[in-house]
Amino acid sequence: MNKKTLYTLSIAAAVSMVFSMAALAEGNADKPLVWWNRQPSNSSTGELDMSALTWNDHTCYVGFDASQGADLQGRMIADYISDNIDTIDRNGDGIVGYVLAIGDIGHNDSIARTIGTRKALGTGVEAEGEIDPSPAETNVDGSALVVQDGEIGGLTVRELASHEMKNASGATWDAATAGSTIGTWTDSFGDQIDIIVSNNDGMGMAMFHAWSQAEGVPTFGYDANSDAVAAIADGYAGTISQRADVQAYLTLRVLRNALDGADPDTGIGTADEAGNVLSDTDYYYDEESRSYYALNLAVTSDNYEEFLDSTAVYAPVANQLSEDSSPVRNIWLDIYNASDNFLSSTYQPLLEKYDDLLNLNVEYVGGDGQTESNITNRLSDPNQYDAYAINLVKTDNAASYTALLE
Ligand code: BGC
Ligand code: CA
């Protein structure tokens, strides 16, 4: 090796050292961060946590339009009652009785769904201009204050009972709790239950298997998990697709764009080089809340065959990126509860397909659904990752994560 080569090499080494020092100095606080599925917000008031949503220039939220989906779910149930008005009242007492499984009283998606059902069925009570989403607990006699009787096609509609399905250790949206609660309810007033409504399919399917399938009682859920969609052939009445195929793509795509220094709309509203692009019937972006919201679709016996595989990638965004322009990068991603039905059976399989297409090497960390520390303990070395995708256990807790990146 001659002197000149040595000299050039050492300059190259020095330059690359300066670059890696710059990268270190940039620090984890400047790396792309996406909040997904649980929007940073105050769990009592629903107010968005804008400091978390604007943590840095490459921070945003990816979810779906909760009230549009909730309205769809409510309308689906109201239409079902109208369409089956002659047979819906099983015990002929003039009341269409339904029970409602609530996922998490502090989660804005769950709150929106409870409101959507009560609004469409006329059972909501307004408190401060909004329908009260509080659980009614038992209301067989119609005396609860947080709900009232509605009316459809000459029949009274009553929310006989509703309850937050949280288990003893604190895990919310808990399917097992829903499965046992329906047993308690049917033991005391089963003949009055004409419809089951659930904030999600995990809980809805638990109640379907425990009771309503055998009884032929229509059951409505949310998420369009594959098992729930398949159950429509066996009497499950309907569900809502929150477009996990669009959301999982967006969750990783926003990180990809930031890492490539690309325009944030690349492969989203504007086609990328591989031809990936979404349309405005798939999602919208709201600048003010720094959030991408997928648009929901109703899934019933009319169209369920198109939704049987909830883990199929969405064709308009299923084109492989080139490693030349989008080299492999490392992502840390957590799932608040490794046993959440929707996230583990629908969302994560989709993420795993899109991570390949987007050349992202993702480390998946599954939490226990109860404590943030169970997850944050496993982000001991944030320096190893180029970007982060966070699914909060509790929507109030964004700072538990950003504190680790400061
Ligand atoms: C889903 C639920 C899920 C929850 C987890 C919601 O969007 O509908 O099924 O349990 O997300 O945060
Ligand atoms: Ca009845």
Tab-separated table of C-alpha atoms and ligand atoms in Angstrom:
chain	number	residue	atom	x	y	z
A	1	MET	CA	0.000	0.000	0.000
A	2	ASN	CA	1.578	3.322	-1.000
A	3	LYS	CA	1.520	6.445	1.075
A	4	LYS	CA	-1.143	8.081	-1.039
A	5	THR	CA	-3.575	5.166	-0.637
A	6	LEU	CA	-2.929	5.122	3.097
A	7	TYR	CA	-3.565	8.822	3.273
A	8	THR	CA	-6.814	8.528	1.272
A	9	LEU	CA	-7.931	5.618	3.442
A	10	SER	CA	-7.338	7.515	6.636
A	11	ILE	CA	-9.230	10.508	5.285
A	12	ALA	CA	-12.091	8.169	4.434
A	13	ALA	CA	-11.939	6.722	7.954
A	14	ALA	CA	-11.928	10.190	9.482
A	15	VAL	CA	-14.833	11.299	7.316
A	16	SER	CA	-16.849	8.239	8.222
A	17	MET	CA	-16.031	8.790	11.895
A	18	VAL	CA	-17.300	12.337	11.679
A	19	PHE	CA	-20.464	11.002	10.024
A	20	SER	CA	-21.101	8.402	12.680
A	21	MET	CA	-20.477	11.001	15.357
A	22	ALA	CA	-23.001	13.215	13.627
A	23	ALA	CA	-25.423	10.297	13.579
A	24	LEU	CA	-24.898	9.802	17.290
A	25	ALA	CA	-25.288	13.492	17.945
A	26	GLU	CA	-28.537	13.394	15.963
A	27	GLY	CA	-29.671	11.060	18.703
A	28	ASN	CA	-32.677	8.858	19.110
A	29	ALA	CA	-34.960	11.809	19.754
A	30	ASP	CA	-34.741	12.765	16.075
A	31	LYS	CA	-35.477	9.333	14.671
A	32	PRO	CA	-38.823	8.640	12.983
A	33	LEU	CA	-41.538	7.550	15.405
A	34	VAL	CA	-45.043	6.367	14.594
A	35	TRP	CA	-47.784	5.817	17.156
A	36	TRP	CA	-50.216	3.222	15.881
A	37	ASN	CA	-53.607	1.751	16.879
A	38	ARG	CA	-53.728	3.589	20.238
A	39	GLN	CA	-53.646	7.325	19.714
A	40	PRO	CA	-51.792	9.264	22.414
A	41	SER	CA	-54.617	10.946	24.310
A	42	ASN	CA	-56.094	11.566	27.723
A	43	SER	CA	-58.027	8.432	28.634
A	44	SER	CA	-60.654	10.363	30.598
A	45	THR	CA	-61.290	13.316	28.289
A	46	GLY	CA	-60.137	11.889	24.941
A	47	GLU	CA	-58.045	15.019	24.345
A	48	LEU	CA	-55.135	14.281	22.001
A	49	ASP	CA	-51.629	14.366	23.416
A	50	MET	CA	-50.191	16.793	20.886
A	51	SER	CA	-46.763	16.847	22.474
A	52	ALA	CA	-46.467	13.117	21.768
A	53	LEU	CA	-47.947	13.478	18.280
A	54	THR	CA	-45.451	16.226	17.424
A	55	TRP	CA	-42.522	14.641	19.288
A	56	ASN	CA	-40.270	15.375	16.306
A	57	ASP	CA	-40.683	16.270	12.618
A	58	HIS	CA	-41.026	12.598	11.747
A	59	THR	CA	-43.758	11.700	14.208
A	60	CYS	CA	-47.364	10.853	13.388
A	61	TYR	CA	-50.204	8.497	14.274
A	62	VAL	CA	-51.709	5.767	12.110
A	63	GLY	CA	-55.197	4.542	12.951
A	64	PHE	CA	-58.626	4.599	11.380
A	65	ASP	CA	-61.622	6.919	11.417
A	66	ALA	CA	-63.245	5.787	14.658
A	67	SER	CA	-66.533	7.641	14.318
A	68	GLN	CA	-67.067	6.754	10.648
A	69	GLY	CA	-66.547	3.078	11.568
A	70	ALA	CA	-68.727	3.325	14.651
A	71	ASP	CA	-71.547	4.872	12.634
A	72	LEU	CA	-71.255	2.032	10.130
A	73	GLN	CA	-71.468	-0.547	12.911
A	74	GLY	CA	-74.477	1.182	14.499
A	75	ARG	CA	-76.276	1.470	11.176
A	76	MET	CA	-75.578	-2.176	10.372
A	77	ILE	CA	-77.346	-3.196	13.608
A	78	ALA	CA	-80.272	-0.797	13.150
A	79	ASP	CA	-80.752	-2.043	9.571
A	80	TYR	CA	-80.679	-5.619	10.779
A	81	ILE	CA	-83.467	-4.875	13.252
A	82	SER	CA	-85.591	-3.158	10.580
A	83	ASP	CA	-85.011	-5.959	8.082
A	84	ASN	CA	-85.977	-8.626	10.638
A	85	ILE	CA	-88.665	-6.723	12.496
A	86	ASP	CA	-91.108	-9.650	12.503
A	87	THR	CA	-88.740	-12.164	14.065
A	88	ILE	CA	-86.219	-10.166	16.070
A	89	ASP	CA	-88.184	-10.041	19.336
A	90	ARG	CA	-87.588	-13.604	20.496
A	91	ASN	CA	-89.773	-13.619	23.602
A	92	GLY	CA	-92.464	-11.360	22.151
A	93	ASP	CA	-92.310	-8.812	24.987
A	94	GLY	CA	-92.240	-5.884	22.556
A	95	ILE	CA	-88.636	-5.110	23.429
A	96	VAL	CA	-85.579	-5.715	21.269
A	97	GLY	CA	-83.045	-6.382	23.988
A	98	TYR	CA	-79.336	-6.202	23.314
A	99	VAL	CA	-76.200	-6.560	25.406
A	100	LEU	CA	-72.974	-4.699	24.687
A	101	ALA	CA	-69.372	-5.757	25.334
A	102	ILE	CA	-67.180	-2.696	25.885
A	103	GLY	CA	-63.435	-2.973	25.149
A	104	ASP	CA	-61.703	-0.256	27.142
A	105	ILE	CA	-63.521	2.725	28.653
A	106	GLY	CA	-60.375	4.867	28.210
A	107	HIS	CA	-59.685	4.008	24.529
A	108	ASN	CA	-61.143	6.442	21.999
A	109	ASP	CA	-61.917	3.680	19.462
A	110	SER	CA	-63.903	1.740	22.050
A	111	ILE	CA	-65.743	4.877	23.193
A	112	ALA	CA	-66.623	5.768	19.597
A	113	ARG	CA	-68.109	2.301	18.994
A	114	THR	CA	-70.268	2.382	22.121
A	115	ILE	CA	-71.534	5.804	21.042
A	116	GLY	CA	-72.125	4.641	17.441
A	117	THR	CA	-74.349	1.781	18.575
A	118	ARG	CA	-76.325	3.882	21.059
A	119	LYS	CA	-76.760	6.658	18.502
A	120	ALA	CA	-78.104	4.370	15.777
A	121	LEU	CA	-80.405	2.471	18.145
A	122	GLY	CA	-81.681	5.568	19.926
A	123	THR	CA	-80.441	4.316	23.293
A	124	GLY	CA	-77.863	7.045	23.954
A	125	VAL	CA	-78.245	9.759	26.549
A	126	GLU	CA	-76.505	13.061	25.891
A	127	ALA	CA	-74.155	14.447	28.461
A	128	GLU	CA	-72.390	17.710	27.576
A	129	GLY	CA	-73.375	17.481	23.928
A	130	GLU	CA	-71.965	13.948	23.448
A	131	ILE	CA	-73.614	10.580	23.916
A	132	ASP	CA	-72.541	9.068	27.226
A	133	PRO	CA	-70.308	6.014	26.594
A	134	SER	CA	-70.370	4.754	30.210
A	135	PRO	CA	-71.193	1.101	30.804
A	136	ALA	CA	-74.812	0.685	31.910
A	137	GLU	CA	-74.028	-2.550	33.784
A	138	THR	CA	-77.410	-4.272	34.296
A	139	ASN	CA	-80.427	-2.460	32.880
A	140	VAL	CA	-83.008	-5.185	32.364
A	141	ASP	CA	-85.732	-3.011	33.900
A	142	GLY	CA	-84.720	0.053	31.867
A	143	SER	CA	-83.826	2.142	34.904
A	144	ALA	CA	-80.160	2.942	34.115
A	145	LEU	CA	-79.340	6.629	33.730
A	146	VAL	CA	-76.561	6.381	31.119
A	147	VAL	CA	-78.880	4.818	28.511
A	148	GLN	CA	-82.522	5.128	27.572
A	149	ASP	CA	-84.987	3.073	25.565
A	150	GLY	CA	-85.042	3.615	21.820
A	151	GLU	CA	-87.604	2.679	19.207
A	152	ILE	CA	-87.325	0.984	15.809
A	153	GLY	CA	-90.274	-0.142	13.681
A	154	GLY	CA	-92.734	0.065	16.585
A	155	LEU	CA	-90.583	-2.000	18.969
A	156	THR	CA	-88.746	-0.697	22.009
A	157	VAL	CA	-84.966	-1.128	21.844
A	158	ARG	CA	-83.232	-1.599	25.193
A	159	GLU	CA	-79.598	-1.985	26.198
A	160	LEU	CA	-80.180	-4.757	28.737
A	161	ALA	CA	-76.590	-4.707	29.958
A	162	SER	CA	-73.121	-3.446	29.050
A	163	HIS	CA	-69.797	-3.933	30.747
A	164	GLU	CA	-66.111	-3.174	30.226
A	165	MET	CA	-64.431	-6.515	29.492
A	166	LYS	CA	-61.323	-6.120	31.597
A	167	ASN	CA	-59.775	-9.061	33.391
A	168	ALA	CA	-58.595	-9.223	36.998
A	169	SER	CA	-55.019	-8.274	36.069
A	170	GLY	CA	-56.178	-5.261	34.088
A	171	ALA	CA	-56.057	-6.435	30.458
A	172	THR	CA	-58.781	-4.709	28.440
A	173	TRP	CA	-60.749	-5.929	25.374
A	174	ASP	CA	-60.559	-9.279	27.118
A	175	ALA	CA	-62.265	-12.043	25.152
A	176	ALA	CA	-62.283	-14.522	28.044
A	177	THR	CA	-64.061	-11.993	30.261
A	178	ALA	CA	-66.671	-11.479	27.539
A	179	GLY	CA	-67.133	-15.247	27.268
A	180	SER	CA	-67.842	-15.589	30.982
A	181	THR	CA	-69.921	-12.410	31.236
A	182	ILE	CA	-72.348	-13.626	28.596
A	183	GLY	CA	-72.840	-16.703	30.802
A	184	THR	CA	-73.734	-14.513	33.777
A	185	TRP	CA	-76.109	-12.440	31.690
A	186	THR	CA	-77.875	-15.357	30.017
A	187	ASP	CA	-78.286	-17.166	33.340
A	188	SER	CA	-80.441	-14.347	34.607
A	189	PHE	CA	-82.107	-12.848	31.506
A	190	GLY	CA	-81.099	-14.954	28.477
A	191	ASP	CA	-84.616	-15.123	27.007
A	192	GLN	CA	-84.646	-11.318	26.749
A	193	ILE	CA	-81.443	-11.068	24.708
A	194	ASP	CA	-82.258	-10.611	21.029
A	195	ILE	CA	-78.922	-9.188	19.831
A	196	ILE	CA	-75.297	-9.155	20.958
A	197	VAL	CA	-73.104	-6.170	20.136
A	198	SER	CA	-69.386	-6.045	20.780
A	199	ASN	CA	-66.739	-3.351	20.448
A	200	ASN	CA	-64.566	-5.959	18.727
A	201	ASP	CA	-64.586	-9.439	17.186
A	202	GLY	CA	-62.348	-10.989	19.827
A	203	MET	CA	-65.028	-10.448	22.481
A	204	GLY	CA	-67.878	-10.946	19.984
A	205	MET	CA	-66.595	-14.351	18.916
A	206	ALA	CA	-66.117	-15.419	22.544
A	207	MET	CA	-69.803	-14.660	23.181
A	208	PHE	CA	-70.831	-16.256	19.885
A	209	HIS	CA	-69.094	-19.497	20.812
A	210	ALA	CA	-70.249	-19.438	24.425
A	211	TRP	CA	-73.900	-18.819	23.668
A	212	SER	CA	-75.330	-16.953	20.680
A	213	GLN	CA	-74.344	-19.299	17.863
A	214	ALA	CA	-76.284	-22.181	19.433
A	215	GLU	CA	-79.215	-19.882	20.209
A	216	GLY	CA	-79.278	-18.286	16.753
A	217	VAL	CA	-78.948	-14.797	18.268
A	218	PRO	CA	-77.362	-12.249	15.885
A	219	THR	CA	-73.943	-11.075	17.044
A	220	PHE	CA	-72.108	-8.013	15.746
A	221	GLY	CA	-68.416	-7.294	16.141
A	222	TYR	CA	-65.686	-5.093	14.735
A	223	ASP	CA	-62.301	-5.754	13.056
A	224	ALA	CA	-63.128	-8.341	10.396
A	225	ASN	CA	-60.673	-10.880	11.794
A	226	SER	CA	-60.596	-13.960	9.535
A	227	ASP	CA	-62.357	-16.219	12.068
A	228	ALA	CA	-65.181	-13.706	12.531
A	229	VAL	CA	-65.647	-13.217	8.796
A	230	ALA	CA	-65.732	-16.995	8.297
A	231	ALA	CA	-68.336	-17.239	11.088
A	232	ILE	CA	-70.731	-15.087	9.049
A	233	ALA	CA	-71.468	-18.290	7.129
A	234	ASP	CA	-72.488	-19.833	10.486
A	235	GLY	CA	-74.682	-17.015	11.715
A	236	TYR	CA	-72.332	-14.306	13.015
A	237	ALA	CA	-74.267	-11.240	11.877
A	238	GLY	CA	-71.608	-8.765	10.801
A	239	THR	CA	-68.413	-6.911	11.474
A	240	ILE	CA	-66.491	-3.842	10.337
A	241	SER	CA	-63.166	-3.851	8.561
A	242	GLN	CA	-61.016	-1.071	9.954
A	243	ARG	CA	-58.709	-1.692	6.971
A	244	ALA	CA	-55.796	-3.267	8.774
A	245	ASP	CA	-54.383	-3.902	5.275
A	246	VAL	CA	-54.148	-0.138	4.775
A	247	GLN	CA	-53.103	0.707	8.338
A	248	ALA	CA	-50.272	-1.846	8.588
A	249	TYR	CA	-48.881	-0.491	5.330
A	250	LEU	CA	-49.104	3.124	6.513
A	251	THR	CA	-47.507	2.321	9.866
A	252	LEU	CA	-44.351	1.073	8.180
A	253	ARG	CA	-44.526	3.321	5.136
A	254	VAL	CA	-44.325	6.584	7.083
A	255	LEU	CA	-41.126	5.306	8.717
A	256	ARG	CA	-39.718	4.161	5.366
A	257	ASN	CA	-40.294	7.586	3.829
A	258	ALA	CA	-38.683	9.402	6.733
A	259	LEU	CA	-35.662	7.068	6.652
A	260	ASP	CA	-35.263	7.610	2.909
A	261	GLY	CA	-35.543	11.370	3.302
A	262	ALA	CA	-38.393	11.084	0.775
A	263	ASP	CA	-41.480	13.238	0.468
A	264	PRO	CA	-43.845	12.024	3.234
A	265	ASP	CA	-46.601	11.354	0.666
A	266	THR	CA	-44.469	8.885	-1.339
A	267	GLY	CA	-46.289	5.579	-1.880
A	268	ILE	CA	-49.257	6.989	0.030
A	269	GLY	CA	-51.091	9.698	-1.903
A	270	THR	CA	-48.395	9.836	-4.600
A	271	ALA	CA	-47.229	6.703	-6.416
A	272	ASP	CA	-43.670	5.593	-5.620
A	273	GLU	CA	-41.246	4.120	-8.203
A	274	ALA	CA	-42.646	0.629	-7.628
A	275	GLY	CA	-46.192	1.871	-8.267
A	276	ASN	CA	-47.506	1.747	-4.689
A	277	VAL	CA	-50.276	4.251	-4.023
A	278	LEU	CA	-53.454	4.499	-1.930
A	279	SER	CA	-56.620	6.282	-2.919
A	280	ASP	CA	-58.765	8.698	-0.980
A	281	THR	CA	-61.395	6.037	-0.345
A	282	ASP	CA	-58.735	4.111	1.604
A	283	TYR	CA	-57.579	6.780	4.072
A	284	TYR	CA	-57.115	10.468	4.758
A	285	TYR	CA	-54.428	12.479	6.491
A	286	ASP	CA	-55.315	15.114	9.053
A	287	GLU	CA	-52.517	17.641	9.410
A	288	GLU	CA	-53.852	19.132	12.630
A	289	SER	CA	-53.737	15.861	14.566
A	290	ARG	CA	-50.728	14.598	12.565
A	291	SER	CA	-52.750	11.467	11.941
A	292	TYR	CA	-53.487	9.074	9.111
A	293	TYR	CA	-56.959	7.542	9.362
A	294	ALA	CA	-58.029	4.489	7.325
A	295	LEU	CA	-61.679	4.375	6.229
A	296	ASN	CA	-63.773	1.447	7.453
A	297	LEU	CA	-65.968	-0.928	5.440
A	298	ALA	CA	-69.003	-2.919	6.581
A	299	VAL	CA	-68.808	-6.713	6.261
A	300	THR	CA	-72.078	-8.664	6.222
A	301	SER	CA	-73.552	-11.776	4.636
A	302	ASP	CA	-73.806	-9.719	1.426
A	303	ASN	CA	-70.077	-9.285	0.894
A	304	TYR	CA	-68.110	-11.339	3.458
A	305	GLU	CA	-66.537	-13.604	0.862
A	306	GLU	CA	-64.261	-10.747	-0.220
A	307	PHE	CA	-62.938	-10.405	3.332
A	308	LEU	CA	-62.216	-14.026	4.259
A	309	ASP	CA	-58.455	-13.526	4.463
A	310	SER	CA	-57.853	-10.612	6.814
A	311	THR	CA	-54.092	-10.970	6.418
A	312	ALA	CA	-53.967	-10.454	2.645
A	313	VAL	CA	-51.885	-7.425	1.637
A	314	TYR	CA	-53.711	-4.694	-0.230
A	315	ALA	CA	-52.770	-5.059	-3.916
A	316	PRO	CA	-52.332	-1.322	-4.717
A	317	VAL	CA	-49.527	-1.148	-2.129
A	318	ALA	CA	-48.035	-4.616	-2.436
A	319	ASN	CA	-45.110	-3.837	-4.764
A	320	GLN	CA	-41.572	-4.599	-3.588
A	321	LEU	CA	-39.309	-1.585	-3.076
A	322	SER	CA	-35.806	-1.627	-4.471
A	323	GLU	CA	-32.965	-1.918	-1.981
A	324	ASP	CA	-31.011	0.651	-3.989
A	325	SER	CA	-33.308	3.485	-3.103
A	326	SER	CA	-34.678	1.956	0.113
A	327	PRO	CA	-31.888	0.010	1.823
A	328	VAL	CA	-32.635	-2.302	4.764
A	329	ARG	CA	-33.153	-0.434	8.041
A	330	ASN	CA	-33.937	-1.584	11.578
A	331	ILE	CA	-37.239	-0.859	13.302
A	332	TRP	CA	-38.387	-1.488	16.856
A	333	LEU	CA	-42.128	-2.143	17.067
A	334	ASP	CA	-44.228	-3.155	20.049
A	335	ILE	CA	-47.713	-4.624	20.343
A	336	TYR	CA	-49.379	-3.649	23.618
A	337	ASN	CA	-50.795	-7.119	24.216
A	338	ALA	CA	-49.380	-10.198	22.498
A	339	SER	CA	-52.725	-11.946	22.938
A	340	ASP	CA	-54.988	-9.227	21.533
A	341	ASN	CA	-57.025	-11.054	18.858
A	342	PHE	CA	-57.072	-8.293	16.290
A	343	LEU	CA	-53.450	-7.243	16.639
A	344	SER	CA	-52.033	-10.762	16.706
A	345	SER	CA	-54.274	-12.472	14.164
A	346	THR	CA	-54.809	-9.650	11.685
A	347	TYR	CA	-52.477	-6.687	12.129
A	348	GLN	CA	-49.138	-8.357	12.899
A	349	PRO	CA	-49.285	-10.876	10.031
A	350	LEU	CA	-49.869	-7.901	7.718
A	351	LEU	CA	-46.947	-5.964	9.191
A	352	GLU	CA	-44.755	-9.008	8.618
A	353	LYS	CA	-45.687	-9.074	4.950
A	354	TYR	CA	-45.228	-5.345	4.410
A	355	ASP	CA	-41.894	-5.249	6.268
A	356	ASP	CA	-40.432	-7.493	3.529
A	357	LEU	CA	-41.913	-5.399	0.735
A	358	LEU	CA	-40.534	-2.221	2.334
A	359	ASN	CA	-37.075	-3.657	3.181
A	360	LEU	CA	-37.536	-3.102	6.892
A	361	ASN	CA	-36.048	-5.374	9.462
A	362	VAL	CA	-38.574	-5.179	12.285
A	363	GLU	CA	-38.122	-6.407	15.828
A	364	TYR	CA	-41.586	-7.280	17.182
A	365	VAL	CA	-42.058	-6.969	20.931
A	366	GLY	CA	-45.329	-8.264	22.408
A	367	GLY	CA	-46.497	-6.866	25.758
A	368	ASP	CA	-48.774	-8.293	28.448
A	369	GLY	CA	-51.533	-5.737	27.873
A	370	GLN	CA	-51.271	-4.491	31.442
A	371	THR	CA	-48.142	-2.507	32.135
A	372	GLU	CA	-46.074	-0.195	30.009
A	373	SER	CA	-42.864	-1.267	31.776
A	374	ASN	CA	-43.218	-4.815	30.523
A	375	ILE	CA	-42.580	-3.306	27.067
A	376	THR	CA	-40.325	-0.336	27.805
A	377	ASN	CA	-37.934	-2.680	29.680
A	378	ARG	CA	-37.324	-4.299	26.341
A	379	LEU	CA	-36.222	-1.080	24.691
A	380	SER	CA	-33.006	-1.009	26.675
A	381	ASP	CA	-30.839	-0.047	23.698
A	382	PRO	CA	-32.722	2.362	21.432
A	383	ASN	CA	-29.470	3.106	19.559
A	384	GLN	CA	-29.776	-0.213	17.747
A	385	TYR	CA	-32.800	0.982	15.787
A	386	ASP	CA	-33.345	3.517	13.032
A	387	ALA	CA	-37.003	4.166	13.867
A	388	TYR	CA	-39.742	3.196	16.309
A	389	ALA	CA	-43.402	2.117	16.008
A	390	ILE	CA	-45.296	2.263	19.285
A	391	ASN	CA	-48.602	0.716	20.390
A	392	LEU	CA	-49.384	2.105	23.845
A	393	VAL	CA	-50.869	-0.003	26.634
A	394	LYS	CA	-52.605	3.073	27.985
A	395	THR	CA	-53.122	6.050	25.703
A	396	ASP	CA	-51.948	8.459	28.446
A	397	ASN	CA	-48.494	6.926	28.592
A	398	ALA	CA	-46.629	8.214	25.527
A	399	ALA	CA	-43.995	9.877	27.710
A	400	SER	CA	-42.892	6.493	29.105
A	401	TYR	CA	-41.493	5.807	25.636
A	402	THR	CA	-40.253	9.206	24.531
A	403	ALA	CA	-38.367	9.537	27.840
A	404	LEU	CA	-36.235	6.598	26.725
A	405	LEU	CA	-35.380	8.330	23.466
A	406	GLU	CA	-34.391	11.673	24.934
B	1	BGC	C1	-59.391	-3.113	17.831
B	1	BGC	C2	-59.486	-4.023	18.994
B	1	BGC	C3	-58.162	-4.106	19.682
B	1	BGC	C4	-57.664	-2.732	20.013
B	1	BGC	C5	-56.302	-2.762	20.600
B	1	BGC	C6	-58.872	-1.781	18.259
B	1	BGC	O1	-58.731	-0.952	17.172
B	1	BGC	O2	-60.631	-2.972	17.240
B	1	BGC	O3	-59.859	-5.296	18.584
B	1	BGC	O4	-58.298	-4.880	20.832
B	1	BGC	O5	-57.630	-1.964	18.854
B	1	BGC	O6	-55.842	-1.491	20.891
B	2	CA	CA	-87.609	-9.303	23.445
